Amino acid sequence: MTEIPIILLAAGQSSRMGGIDKLMQPTNGIPLLARSARTASAVGPVIVALPPEPNPRYGALDGMDVQIVPVRDAAEGMNASLRAAIQKLPPDAPAAMVLLADLPDLTEADLATILKARQTHPDNLIWRGTTEDGKPGHPVVFDRSLFDQLSQLQGDDGAQEIVRKYQDSVYLHPLPGRNALLDLDTPDDWKDWHRKHAL
């Protein structure tokens, strides 16, 4: 296997959206979740962590060539999704990319750039996208030697604990603008994003 699997974390509760599911909001005519899955699928095989059914997010992925992993304990936070998805990685995967589903400006080229960084900087264990001015964000690629630790994380801190532990083995690569960090967590975020993209 030469392709790096991509874990798309999409089991969050959109708690700051006032009852609206941010991942089902339209971006360029399709739900944000579908856009994120389509972007990831162009670069590698995709594993999508979702809340348990019934949930409309499943419908957003209809017909897409992705592996869906229901996360029974999704309410715990991001690490429940990471644990569930890590278990589904192919046994021969040399690394895995972790990607949040609510980053609307990330492109196929951005993901491919971070995957390429793994080849050009092979002495690291973690490869991570940053904003243009160097603020760490997504996507993040983890070497297979870290899978066991990722599969044991608890809580909602994502993989930050692992990133901190291996900070001397992290390669940071700048991506355009704020692609690596811009997420849409509130209705106002969405209004601002739509306004800018309508210009």
mmCIF file with all atom_site columns, C-alpha atoms in Angstrom:
data_model
loop_
_atom_site.group_PDB
_atom_site.id
_atom_site.type_symbol
_atom_site.label_atom_id
_atom_site.label_alt_id
_atom_site.label_comp_id
_atom_site.label_asym_id
_atom_site.label_entity_id
_atom_site.label_seq_id
_atom_site.pdbx_PDB_ins_code
_atom_site.Cartn_x
_atom_site.Cartn_y
_atom_site.Cartn_z
_atom_site.occupancy
_atom_site.B_iso_or_equiv
_atom_site.pdbx_formal_charge
_atom_site.auth_seq_id
_atom_site.auth_comp_id
_atom_site.auth_asym_id
_atom_site.auth_atom_id
_atom_site.pdbx_PDB_model_num
ATOM 1   C CA . MET A 1 1   ? 0.000   0.000  0.000  1.00 0.00 ? 1   MET A CA 1
ATOM 2   C CA . THR A 1 2   ? 1.419   3.371  -0.988 1.00 0.00 ? 2   THR A CA 1
ATOM 3   C CA . GLU A 1 3   ? -1.551  5.676  -0.385 1.00 0.00 ? 3   GLU A CA 1
ATOM 4   C CA . ILE A 1 4   ? -1.805  7.343  3.003  1.00 0.00 ? 4   ILE A CA 1
ATOM 5   C CA . PRO A 1 5   ? -5.305  6.945  4.507  1.00 0.00 ? 5   PRO A CA 1
ATOM 6   C CA . ILE A 1 6   ? -7.068  10.119 5.586  1.00 0.00 ? 6   ILE A CA 1
ATOM 7   C CA . ILE A 1 7   ? -9.129  10.213 8.781  1.00 0.00 ? 7   ILE A CA 1
ATOM 8   C CA . LEU A 1 8   ? -11.878 12.811 8.492  1.00 0.00 ? 8   LEU A CA 1
ATOM 9   C CA . LEU A 1 9   ? -13.169 13.794 11.929 1.00 0.00 ? 9   LEU A CA 1
ATOM 10  C CA . ALA A 1 10  ? -16.880 14.578 11.526 1.00 0.00 ? 10  ALA A CA 1
ATOM 11  C CA . ALA A 1 11  ? -18.564 13.338 14.706 1.00 0.00 ? 11  ALA A CA 1
ATOM 12  C CA . GLY A 1 12  ? -18.621 16.657 16.602 1.00 0.00 ? 12  GLY A CA 1
ATOM 13  C CA . GLN A 1 13  ? -21.836 18.203 17.852 1.00 0.00 ? 13  GLN A CA 1
ATOM 14  C CA . SER A 1 14  ? -21.676 21.732 16.348 1.00 0.00 ? 14  SER A CA 1
ATOM 15  C CA . SER A 1 15  ? -22.372 22.962 19.871 1.00 0.00 ? 15  SER A CA 1
ATOM 16  C CA . ARG A 1 16  ? -21.781 26.645 19.052 1.00 0.00 ? 16  ARG A CA 1
ATOM 17  C CA . MET A 1 17  ? -24.159 26.741 16.077 1.00 0.00 ? 17  MET A CA 1
ATOM 18  C CA . GLY A 1 18  ? -27.405 27.187 18.021 1.00 0.00 ? 18  GLY A CA 1
ATOM 19  C CA . GLY A 1 19  ? -28.933 23.900 16.919 1.00 0.00 ? 19  GLY A CA 1
ATOM 20  C CA . ILE A 1 20  ? -27.705 24.086 13.314 1.00 0.00 ? 20  ILE A CA 1
ATOM 21  C CA . ASP A 1 21  ? -25.378 21.367 12.014 1.00 0.00 ? 21  ASP A CA 1
ATOM 22  C CA . LYS A 1 22  ? -22.383 23.230 10.609 1.00 0.00 ? 22  LYS A CA 1
ATOM 23  C CA . LEU A 1 23  ? -21.230 20.221 8.587  1.00 0.00 ? 23  LEU A CA 1
ATOM 24  C CA . MET A 1 24  ? -24.537 20.209 6.706  1.00 0.00 ? 24  MET A CA 1
ATOM 25  C CA . GLN A 1 25  ? -24.332 23.900 5.762  1.00 0.00 ? 25  GLN A CA 1
ATOM 26  C CA . PRO A 1 26  ? -23.890 24.512 2.020  1.00 0.00 ? 26  PRO A CA 1
ATOM 27  C CA . THR A 1 27  ? -20.511 25.370 0.539  1.00 0.00 ? 27  THR A CA 1
ATOM 28  C CA . ASN A 1 28  ? -20.559 25.793 -3.225 1.00 0.00 ? 28  ASN A CA 1
ATOM 29  C CA . GLY A 1 29  ? -23.884 23.995 -3.372 1.00 0.00 ? 29  GLY A CA 1
ATOM 30  C CA . ILE A 1 30  ? -23.030 20.911 -1.305 1.00 0.00 ? 30  ILE A CA 1
ATOM 31  C CA . PRO A 1 31  ? -22.822 20.290 2.461  1.00 0.00 ? 31  PRO A CA 1
ATOM 32  C CA . LEU A 1 32  ? -19.480 21.190 4.021  1.00 0.00 ? 32  LEU A CA 1
ATOM 33  C CA . LEU A 1 33  ? -19.031 17.539 5.056  1.00 0.00 ? 33  LEU A CA 1
ATOM 34  C CA . ALA A 1 34  ? -19.425 16.383 1.444  1.00 0.00 ? 34  ALA A CA 1
ATOM 35  C CA . ARG A 1 35  ? -16.962 19.026 0.281  1.00 0.00 ? 35  ARG A CA 1
ATOM 36  C CA . SER A 1 36  ? -14.392 17.949 2.869  1.00 0.00 ? 36  SER A CA 1
ATOM 37  C CA . ALA A 1 37  ? -14.834 14.262 2.002  1.00 0.00 ? 37  ALA A CA 1
ATOM 38  C CA . ARG A 1 38  ? -14.559 14.994 -1.723 1.00 0.00 ? 38  ARG A CA 1
ATOM 39  C CA . THR A 1 39  ? -11.379 17.036 -1.202 1.00 0.00 ? 39  THR A CA 1
ATOM 40  C CA . ALA A 1 40  ? -9.819  14.259 0.894  1.00 0.00 ? 40  ALA A CA 1
ATOM 41  C CA . SER A 1 41  ? -10.902 11.501 -1.531 1.00 0.00 ? 41  SER A CA 1
ATOM 42  C CA . ALA A 1 42  ? -8.970  13.177 -4.323 1.00 0.00 ? 42  ALA A CA 1
ATOM 43  C CA . VAL A 1 43  ? -5.766  12.613 -2.365 1.00 0.00 ? 43  VAL A CA 1
ATOM 44  C CA . GLY A 1 44  ? -6.179  9.215  -0.665 1.00 0.00 ? 44  GLY A CA 1
ATOM 45  C CA . PRO A 1 45  ? -8.569  6.643  0.829  1.00 0.00 ? 45  PRO A CA 1
ATOM 46  C CA . VAL A 1 46  ? -10.885 8.268  3.377  1.00 0.00 ? 46  VAL A CA 1
ATOM 47  C CA . ILE A 1 47  ? -12.198 7.049  6.735  1.00 0.00 ? 47  ILE A CA 1
ATOM 48  C CA . VAL A 1 48  ? -14.982 9.288  8.071  1.00 0.00 ? 48  VAL A CA 1
ATOM 49  C CA . ALA A 1 49  ? -15.823 9.298  11.778 1.00 0.00 ? 49  ALA A CA 1
ATOM 50  C CA . LEU A 1 50  ? -19.526 10.123 12.243 1.00 0.00 ? 50  LEU A CA 1
ATOM 51  C CA . PRO A 1 51  ? -21.988 10.242 15.162 1.00 0.00 ? 51  PRO A CA 1
ATOM 52  C CA . PRO A 1 52  ? -24.210 7.166  15.544 1.00 0.00 ? 52  PRO A CA 1
ATOM 53  C CA . GLU A 1 53  ? -27.189 6.826  13.204 1.00 0.00 ? 53  GLU A CA 1
ATOM 54  C CA . PRO A 1 54  ? -29.709 8.218  12.611 1.00 0.00 ? 54  PRO A CA 1
ATOM 55  C CA . ASN A 1 55  ? -27.934 11.379 11.534 1.00 0.00 ? 55  ASN A CA 1
ATOM 56  C CA . PRO A 1 56  ? -28.294 13.460 8.352  1.00 0.00 ? 56  PRO A CA 1
ATOM 57  C CA . ARG A 1 57  ? -24.520 13.466 7.865  1.00 0.00 ? 57  ARG A CA 1
ATOM 58  C CA . TYR A 1 58  ? -24.757 9.916  6.515  1.00 0.00 ? 58  TYR A CA 1
ATOM 59  C CA . GLY A 1 59  ? -26.935 11.183 3.664  1.00 0.00 ? 59  GLY A CA 1
ATOM 60  C CA . ALA A 1 60  ? -24.376 13.847 2.779  1.00 0.00 ? 60  ALA A CA 1
ATOM 61  C CA . LEU A 1 61  ? -21.914 11.058 1.967  1.00 0.00 ? 61  LEU A CA 1
ATOM 62  C CA . ASP A 1 62  ? -24.279 8.923  -0.121 1.00 0.00 ? 62  ASP A CA 1
ATOM 63  C CA . GLY A 1 63  ? -22.546 7.546  -3.184 1.00 0.00 ? 63  GLY A CA 1
ATOM 64  C CA . MET A 1 64  ? -19.078 8.617  -2.067 1.00 0.00 ? 64  MET A CA 1
ATOM 65  C CA . ASP A 1 65  ? -16.239 6.112  -1.917 1.00 0.00 ? 65  ASP A CA 1
ATOM 66  C CA . VAL A 1 66  ? -15.450 6.564  1.776  1.00 0.00 ? 66  VAL A CA 1
ATOM 67  C CA . GLN A 1 67  ? -15.395 4.219  4.752  1.00 0.00 ? 67  GLN A CA 1
ATOM 68  C CA . ILE A 1 68  ? -17.803 5.386  7.453  1.00 0.00 ? 68  ILE A CA 1
ATOM 69  C CA . VAL A 1 69  ? -17.035 4.659  11.107 1.00 0.00 ? 69  VAL A CA 1
ATOM 70  C CA . PRO A 1 70  ? -19.888 5.331  13.579 1.00 0.00 ? 70  PRO A CA 1
ATOM 71  C CA . VAL A 1 71  ? -18.516 6.636  16.898 1.00 0.00 ? 71  VAL A CA 1
ATOM 72  C CA . ARG A 1 72  ? -20.731 5.368  19.712 1.00 0.00 ? 72  ARG A CA 1
ATOM 73  C CA . ASP A 1 73  ? -19.103 7.589  22.333 1.00 0.00 ? 73  ASP A CA 1
ATOM 74  C CA . ALA A 1 74  ? -18.848 10.673 20.086 1.00 0.00 ? 74  ALA A CA 1
ATOM 75  C CA . ALA A 1 75  ? -20.136 12.891 22.912 1.00 0.00 ? 75  ALA A CA 1
ATOM 76  C CA . GLU A 1 76  ? -16.808 12.370 24.707 1.00 0.00 ? 76  GLU A CA 1
ATOM 77  C CA . GLY A 1 77  ? -15.070 14.530 22.129 1.00 0.00 ? 77  GLY A CA 1
ATOM 78  C CA . MET A 1 78  ? -12.553 14.344 19.328 1.00 0.00 ? 78  MET A CA 1
ATOM 79  C CA . ASN A 1 79  ? -10.452 11.543 20.734 1.00 0.00 ? 79  ASN A CA 1
ATOM 80  C CA . ALA A 1 80  ? -13.357 9.094  20.681 1.00 0.00 ? 80  ALA A CA 1
ATOM 81  C CA . SER A 1 81  ? -13.423 9.635  16.918 1.00 0.00 ? 81  SER A CA 1
ATOM 82  C CA . LEU A 1 82  ? -9.654  9.235  16.642 1.00 0.00 ? 82  LEU A CA 1
ATOM 83  C CA . ARG A 1 83  ? -9.735  5.970  18.591 1.00 0.00 ? 83  ARG A CA 1
ATOM 84  C CA . ALA A 1 84  ? -12.520 4.528  16.441 1.00 0.00 ? 84  ALA A CA 1
ATOM 85  C CA . ALA A 1 85  ? -10.914 5.566  13.149 1.00 0.00 ? 85  ALA A CA 1
ATOM 86  C CA . ILE A 1 86  ? -7.392  4.409  14.038 1.00 0.00 ? 86  ILE A CA 1
ATOM 87  C CA . GLN A 1 87  ? -8.792  0.892  14.538 1.00 0.00 ? 87  GLN A CA 1
ATOM 88  C CA . LYS A 1 88  ? -9.926  0.897  10.891 1.00 0.00 ? 88  LYS A CA 1
ATOM 89  C CA . LEU A 1 89  ? -6.555  1.787  9.371  1.00 0.00 ? 89  LEU A CA 1
ATOM 90  C CA . PRO A 1 90  ? -5.043  -0.830 7.051  1.00 0.00 ? 90  PRO A CA 1
ATOM 91  C CA . PRO A 1 91  ? -2.406  -2.832 8.943  1.00 0.00 ? 91  PRO A CA 1
ATOM 92  C CA . ASP A 1 92  ? 0.251   -1.846 6.403  1.00 0.00 ? 92  ASP A CA 1
ATOM 93  C CA . ALA A 1 93  ? -0.487  1.896  6.399  1.00 0.00 ? 93  ALA A CA 1
ATOM 94  C CA . PRO A 1 94  ? 2.868   3.702  6.772  1.00 0.00 ? 94  PRO A CA 1
ATOM 95  C CA . ALA A 1 95  ? 1.185   6.851  8.109  1.00 0.00 ? 95  ALA A CA 1
ATOM 96  C CA . ALA A 1 96  ? -2.238  8.468  8.405  1.00 0.00 ? 96  ALA A CA 1
ATOM 97  C CA . MET A 1 97  ? -3.513  11.986 7.821  1.00 0.00 ? 97  MET A CA 1
ATOM 98  C CA . VAL A 1 98  ? -5.932  13.457 10.370 1.00 0.00 ? 98  VAL A CA 1
ATOM 99  C CA . LEU A 1 99  ? -8.252  16.148 9.075  1.00 0.00 ? 99  LEU A CA 1
ATOM 100 C CA . LEU A 1 100 ? -11.085 18.171 10.609 1.00 0.00 ? 100 LEU A CA 1
ATOM 101 C CA . ALA A 1 101 ? -14.246 18.279 8.498  1.00 0.00 ? 101 ALA A CA 1
ATOM 102 C CA . ASP A 1 102 ? -15.029 21.961 9.177  1.00 0.00 ? 102 ASP A CA 1
ATOM 103 C CA . LEU A 1 103 ? -12.143 23.630 7.334  1.00 0.00 ? 103 LEU A CA 1
ATOM 104 C CA . PRO A 1 104 ? -13.833 25.008 4.187  1.00 0.00 ? 104 PRO A CA 1
ATOM 105 C CA . ASP A 1 105 ? -10.782 26.556 2.515  1.00 0.00 ? 105 ASP A CA 1
ATOM 106 C CA . LEU A 1 106 ? -8.457  23.544 2.547  1.00 0.00 ? 106 LEU A CA 1
ATOM 107 C CA . THR A 1 107 ? -7.799  22.274 -0.980 1.00 0.00 ? 107 THR A CA 1
ATOM 108 C CA . GLU A 1 108 ? -6.610  19.067 -2.596 1.00 0.00 ? 108 GLU A CA 1
ATOM 109 C CA . ALA A 1 109 ? -3.301  20.816 -3.243 1.00 0.00 ? 109 ALA A CA 1
ATOM 110 C CA . ASP A 1 110 ? -2.963  21.650 0.465  1.00 0.00 ? 110 ASP A CA 1
ATOM 111 C CA . LEU A 1 111 ? -3.441  18.023 1.485  1.00 0.00 ? 111 LEU A CA 1
ATOM 112 C CA . ALA A 1 112 ? -1.078  16.794 -1.220 1.00 0.00 ? 112 ALA A CA 1
ATOM 113 C CA . THR A 1 113 ? 1.545   19.311 -0.076 1.00 0.00 ? 113 THR A CA 1
ATOM 114 C CA . ILE A 1 114 ? 1.567   17.921 3.474  1.00 0.00 ? 114 ILE A CA 1
ATOM 115 C CA . LEU A 1 115 ? 1.683   14.337 2.202  1.00 0.00 ? 115 LEU A CA 1
ATOM 116 C CA . LYS A 1 116 ? 4.662   15.263 0.023  1.00 0.00 ? 116 LYS A CA 1
ATOM 117 C CA . ALA A 1 117 ? 6.384   16.825 3.042  1.00 0.00 ? 117 ALA A CA 1
ATOM 118 C CA . ARG A 1 118 ? 6.469   13.351 4.571  1.00 0.00 ? 118 ARG A CA 1
ATOM 119 C CA . GLN A 1 119 ? 8.630   12.199 1.676  1.00 0.00 ? 119 GLN A CA 1
ATOM 120 C CA . THR A 1 120 ? 10.879  15.244 1.545  1.00 0.00 ? 120 THR A CA 1
ATOM 121 C CA . HIS A 1 121 ? 11.412  15.343 5.327  1.00 0.00 ? 121 HIS A CA 1
ATOM 122 C CA . PRO A 1 122 ? 11.453  11.634 6.255  1.00 0.00 ? 122 PRO A CA 1
ATOM 123 C CA . ASP A 1 123 ? 13.307  12.083 9.531  1.00 0.00 ? 123 ASP A CA 1
ATOM 124 C CA . ASN A 1 124 ? 10.180  13.415 11.261 1.00 0.00 ? 124 ASN A CA 1
ATOM 125 C CA . LEU A 1 125 ? 7.217   11.590 12.831 1.00 0.00 ? 125 LEU A CA 1
ATOM 126 C CA . ILE A 1 126 ? 4.564   14.297 12.361 1.00 0.00 ? 126 ILE A CA 1
ATOM 127 C CA . TRP A 1 127 ? 3.989   16.599 9.390  1.00 0.00 ? 127 TRP A CA 1
ATOM 128 C CA . ARG A 1 128 ? 1.587   19.496 9.858  1.00 0.00 ? 128 ARG A CA 1
ATOM 129 C CA . GLY A 1 129 ? 0.103   22.327 7.845  1.00 0.00 ? 129 GLY A CA 1
ATOM 130 C CA . THR A 1 130 ? 0.281   25.888 9.149  1.00 0.00 ? 130 THR A CA 1
ATOM 131 C CA . THR A 1 131 ? -1.200  29.212 8.144  1.00 0.00 ? 131 THR A CA 1
ATOM 132 C CA . GLU A 1 132 ? 0.814   31.429 5.837  1.00 0.00 ? 132 GLU A CA 1
ATOM 133 C CA . ASP A 1 133 ? 2.305   33.143 8.901  1.00 0.00 ? 133 ASP A CA 1
ATOM 134 C CA . GLY A 1 134 ? 3.180   29.906 10.679 1.00 0.00 ? 134 GLY A CA 1
ATOM 135 C CA . LYS A 1 135 ? 0.289   29.123 13.057 1.00 0.00 ? 135 LYS A CA 1
ATOM 136 C CA . PRO A 1 136 ? -0.073  25.303 13.303 1.00 0.00 ? 136 PRO A CA 1
ATOM 137 C CA . GLY A 1 137 ? -3.302  23.801 12.020 1.00 0.00 ? 137 GLY A CA 1
ATOM 138 C CA . HIS A 1 138 ? -4.472  20.982 9.746  1.00 0.00 ? 138 HIS A CA 1
ATOM 139 C CA . PRO A 1 139 ? -3.983  18.590 8.114  1.00 0.00 ? 139 PRO A CA 1
ATOM 140 C CA . VAL A 1 140 ? -1.652  16.568 10.336 1.00 0.00 ? 140 VAL A CA 1
ATOM 141 C CA . VAL A 1 141 ? 0.095   13.389 9.198  1.00 0.00 ? 141 VAL A CA 1
ATOM 142 C CA . PHE A 1 142 ? 1.227   10.872 11.831 1.00 0.00 ? 142 PHE A CA 1
ATOM 143 C CA . ASP A 1 143 ? 3.799   8.127  11.314 1.00 0.00 ? 143 ASP A CA 1
ATOM 144 C CA . ARG A 1 144 ? 2.533   4.594  11.962 1.00 0.00 ? 144 ARG A CA 1
ATOM 145 C CA . SER A 1 145 ? 4.800   4.344  15.034 1.00 0.00 ? 145 SER A CA 1
ATOM 146 C CA . LEU A 1 146 ? 2.351   6.726  16.759 1.00 0.00 ? 146 LEU A CA 1
ATOM 147 C CA . PHE A 1 147 ? -0.858  4.804  15.926 1.00 0.00 ? 147 PHE A CA 1
ATOM 148 C CA . ASP A 1 148 ? -0.894  2.893  19.208 1.00 0.00 ? 148 ASP A CA 1
ATOM 149 C CA . GLN A 1 149 ? -0.647  6.081  21.265 1.00 0.00 ? 149 GLN A CA 1
ATOM 150 C CA . LEU A 1 150 ? -3.294  7.796  19.139 1.00 0.00 ? 150 LEU A CA 1
ATOM 151 C CA . SER A 1 151 ? -5.656  4.878  19.732 1.00 0.00 ? 151 SER A CA 1
ATOM 152 C CA . GLN A 1 152 ? -5.445  5.394  23.501 1.00 0.00 ? 152 GLN A CA 1
ATOM 153 C CA . LEU A 1 153 ? -6.188  9.117  23.730 1.00 0.00 ? 153 LEU A CA 1
ATOM 154 C CA . GLN A 1 154 ? -9.089  10.292 25.893 1.00 0.00 ? 154 GLN A CA 1
ATOM 155 C CA . GLY A 1 155 ? -11.148 13.489 25.987 1.00 0.00 ? 155 GLY A CA 1
ATOM 156 C CA . ASP A 1 156 ? -11.493 16.329 23.460 1.00 0.00 ? 156 ASP A CA 1
ATOM 157 C CA . ASP A 1 157 ? -7.910  17.532 23.060 1.00 0.00 ? 157 ASP A CA 1
ATOM 158 C CA . GLY A 1 158 ? -7.448  15.894 19.679 1.00 0.00 ? 158 GLY A CA 1
ATOM 159 C CA . ALA A 1 159 ? -3.924  14.627 19.177 1.00 0.00 ? 159 ALA A CA 1
ATOM 160 C CA . GLN A 1 160 ? -2.326  17.695 20.771 1.00 0.00 ? 160 GLN A CA 1
ATOM 161 C CA . GLU A 1 161 ? -0.902  15.535 23.548 1.00 0.00 ? 161 GLU A CA 1
ATOM 162 C CA . ILE A 1 162 ? 1.015   13.462 20.997 1.00 0.00 ? 162 ILE A CA 1
ATOM 163 C CA . VAL A 1 163 ? 2.124   16.525 19.033 1.00 0.00 ? 163 VAL A CA 1
ATOM 164 C CA . ARG A 1 164 ? 3.509   18.108 22.212 1.00 0.00 ? 164 ARG A CA 1
ATOM 165 C CA . LYS A 1 165 ? 5.252   14.889 23.248 1.00 0.00 ? 165 LYS A CA 1
ATOM 166 C CA . TYR A 1 166 ? 7.038   14.648 19.895 1.00 0.00 ? 166 TYR A CA 1
ATOM 167 C CA . GLN A 1 167 ? 7.461   18.358 19.223 1.00 0.00 ? 167 GLN A CA 1
ATOM 168 C CA . ASP A 1 168 ? 11.078  17.846 18.186 1.00 0.00 ? 168 ASP A CA 1
ATOM 169 C CA . SER A 1 169 ? 9.895   15.499 15.420 1.00 0.00 ? 169 SER A CA 1
ATOM 170 C CA . VAL A 1 170 ? 7.204   17.787 13.954 1.00 0.00 ? 170 VAL A CA 1
ATOM 171 C CA . TYR A 1 171 ? 7.717   19.293 10.511 1.00 0.00 ? 171 TYR A CA 1
ATOM 172 C CA . LEU A 1 172 ? 5.611   22.415 9.870  1.00 0.00 ? 172 LEU A CA 1
ATOM 173 C CA . HIS A 1 173 ? 4.756   23.476 6.330  1.00 0.00 ? 173 HIS A CA 1
ATOM 174 C CA . PRO A 1 174 ? 2.947   26.750 5.529  1.00 0.00 ? 174 PRO A CA 1
ATOM 175 C CA . LEU A 1 175 ? -0.213  26.598 3.405  1.00 0.00 ? 175 LEU A CA 1
ATOM 176 C CA . PRO A 1 176 ? -1.861  29.580 1.675  1.00 0.00 ? 176 PRO A CA 1
ATOM 177 C CA . GLY A 1 177 ? -3.665  32.193 3.772  1.00 0.00 ? 177 GLY A CA 1
ATOM 178 C CA . ARG A 1 178 ? -5.529  30.737 6.737  1.00 0.00 ? 178 ARG A CA 1
ATOM 179 C CA . ASN A 1 179 ? -6.522  27.503 4.982  1.00 0.00 ? 179 ASN A CA 1
ATOM 180 C CA . ALA A 1 180 ? -4.991  25.378 7.752  1.00 0.00 ? 180 ALA A CA 1
ATOM 181 C CA . LEU A 1 181 ? -6.969  27.035 10.554 1.00 0.00 ? 181 LEU A CA 1
ATOM 182 C CA . LEU A 1 182 ? -10.113 28.732 9.255  1.00 0.00 ? 182 LEU A CA 1
ATOM 183 C CA . ASP A 1 183 ? -13.076 26.841 10.683 1.00 0.00 ? 183 ASP A CA 1
ATOM 184 C CA . LEU A 1 184 ? -16.726 27.854 10.843 1.00 0.00 ? 184 LEU A CA 1
ATOM 185 C CA . ASP A 1 185 ? -17.984 27.266 14.368 1.00 0.00 ? 185 ASP A CA 1
ATOM 186 C CA . THR A 1 186 ? -20.729 29.892 14.735 1.00 0.00 ? 186 THR A CA 1
ATOM 187 C CA . PRO A 1 187 ? -23.511 31.368 12.561 1.00 0.00 ? 187 PRO A CA 1
ATOM 188 C CA . ASP A 1 188 ? -21.503 34.610 12.361 1.00 0.00 ? 188 ASP A CA 1
ATOM 189 C CA . ASP A 1 189 ? -18.485 32.671 11.042 1.00 0.00 ? 189 ASP A CA 1
ATOM 190 C CA . TRP A 1 190 ? -20.681 31.300 8.281  1.00 0.00 ? 190 TRP A CA 1
ATOM 191 C CA . LYS A 1 191 ? -22.097 34.703 7.394  1.00 0.00 ? 191 LYS A CA 1
ATOM 192 C CA . ASP A 1 192 ? -18.598 36.178 7.138  1.00 0.00 ? 192 ASP A CA 1
ATOM 193 C CA . TRP A 1 193 ? -17.346 33.272 5.024  1.00 0.00 ? 193 TRP A CA 1
ATOM 194 C CA . HIS A 1 194 ? -20.286 33.401 2.607  1.00 0.00 ? 194 HIS A CA 1
ATOM 195 C CA . ARG A 1 195 ? -19.952 37.162 2.289  1.00 0.00 ? 195 ARG A CA 1
ATOM 196 C CA . LYS A 1 196 ? -16.257 36.940 1.405  1.00 0.00 ? 196 LYS A CA 1
ATOM 197 C CA . HIS A 1 197 ? -16.826 34.114 -1.077 1.00 0.00 ? 197 HIS A CA 1
ATOM 198 C CA . ALA A 1 198 ? -19.638 35.987 -2.789 1.00 0.00 ? 198 ALA A CA 1
ATOM 199 C CA . LEU A 1 199 ? -17.308 38.845 -3.668 1.00 0.00 ? 199 LEU A CA 1
#
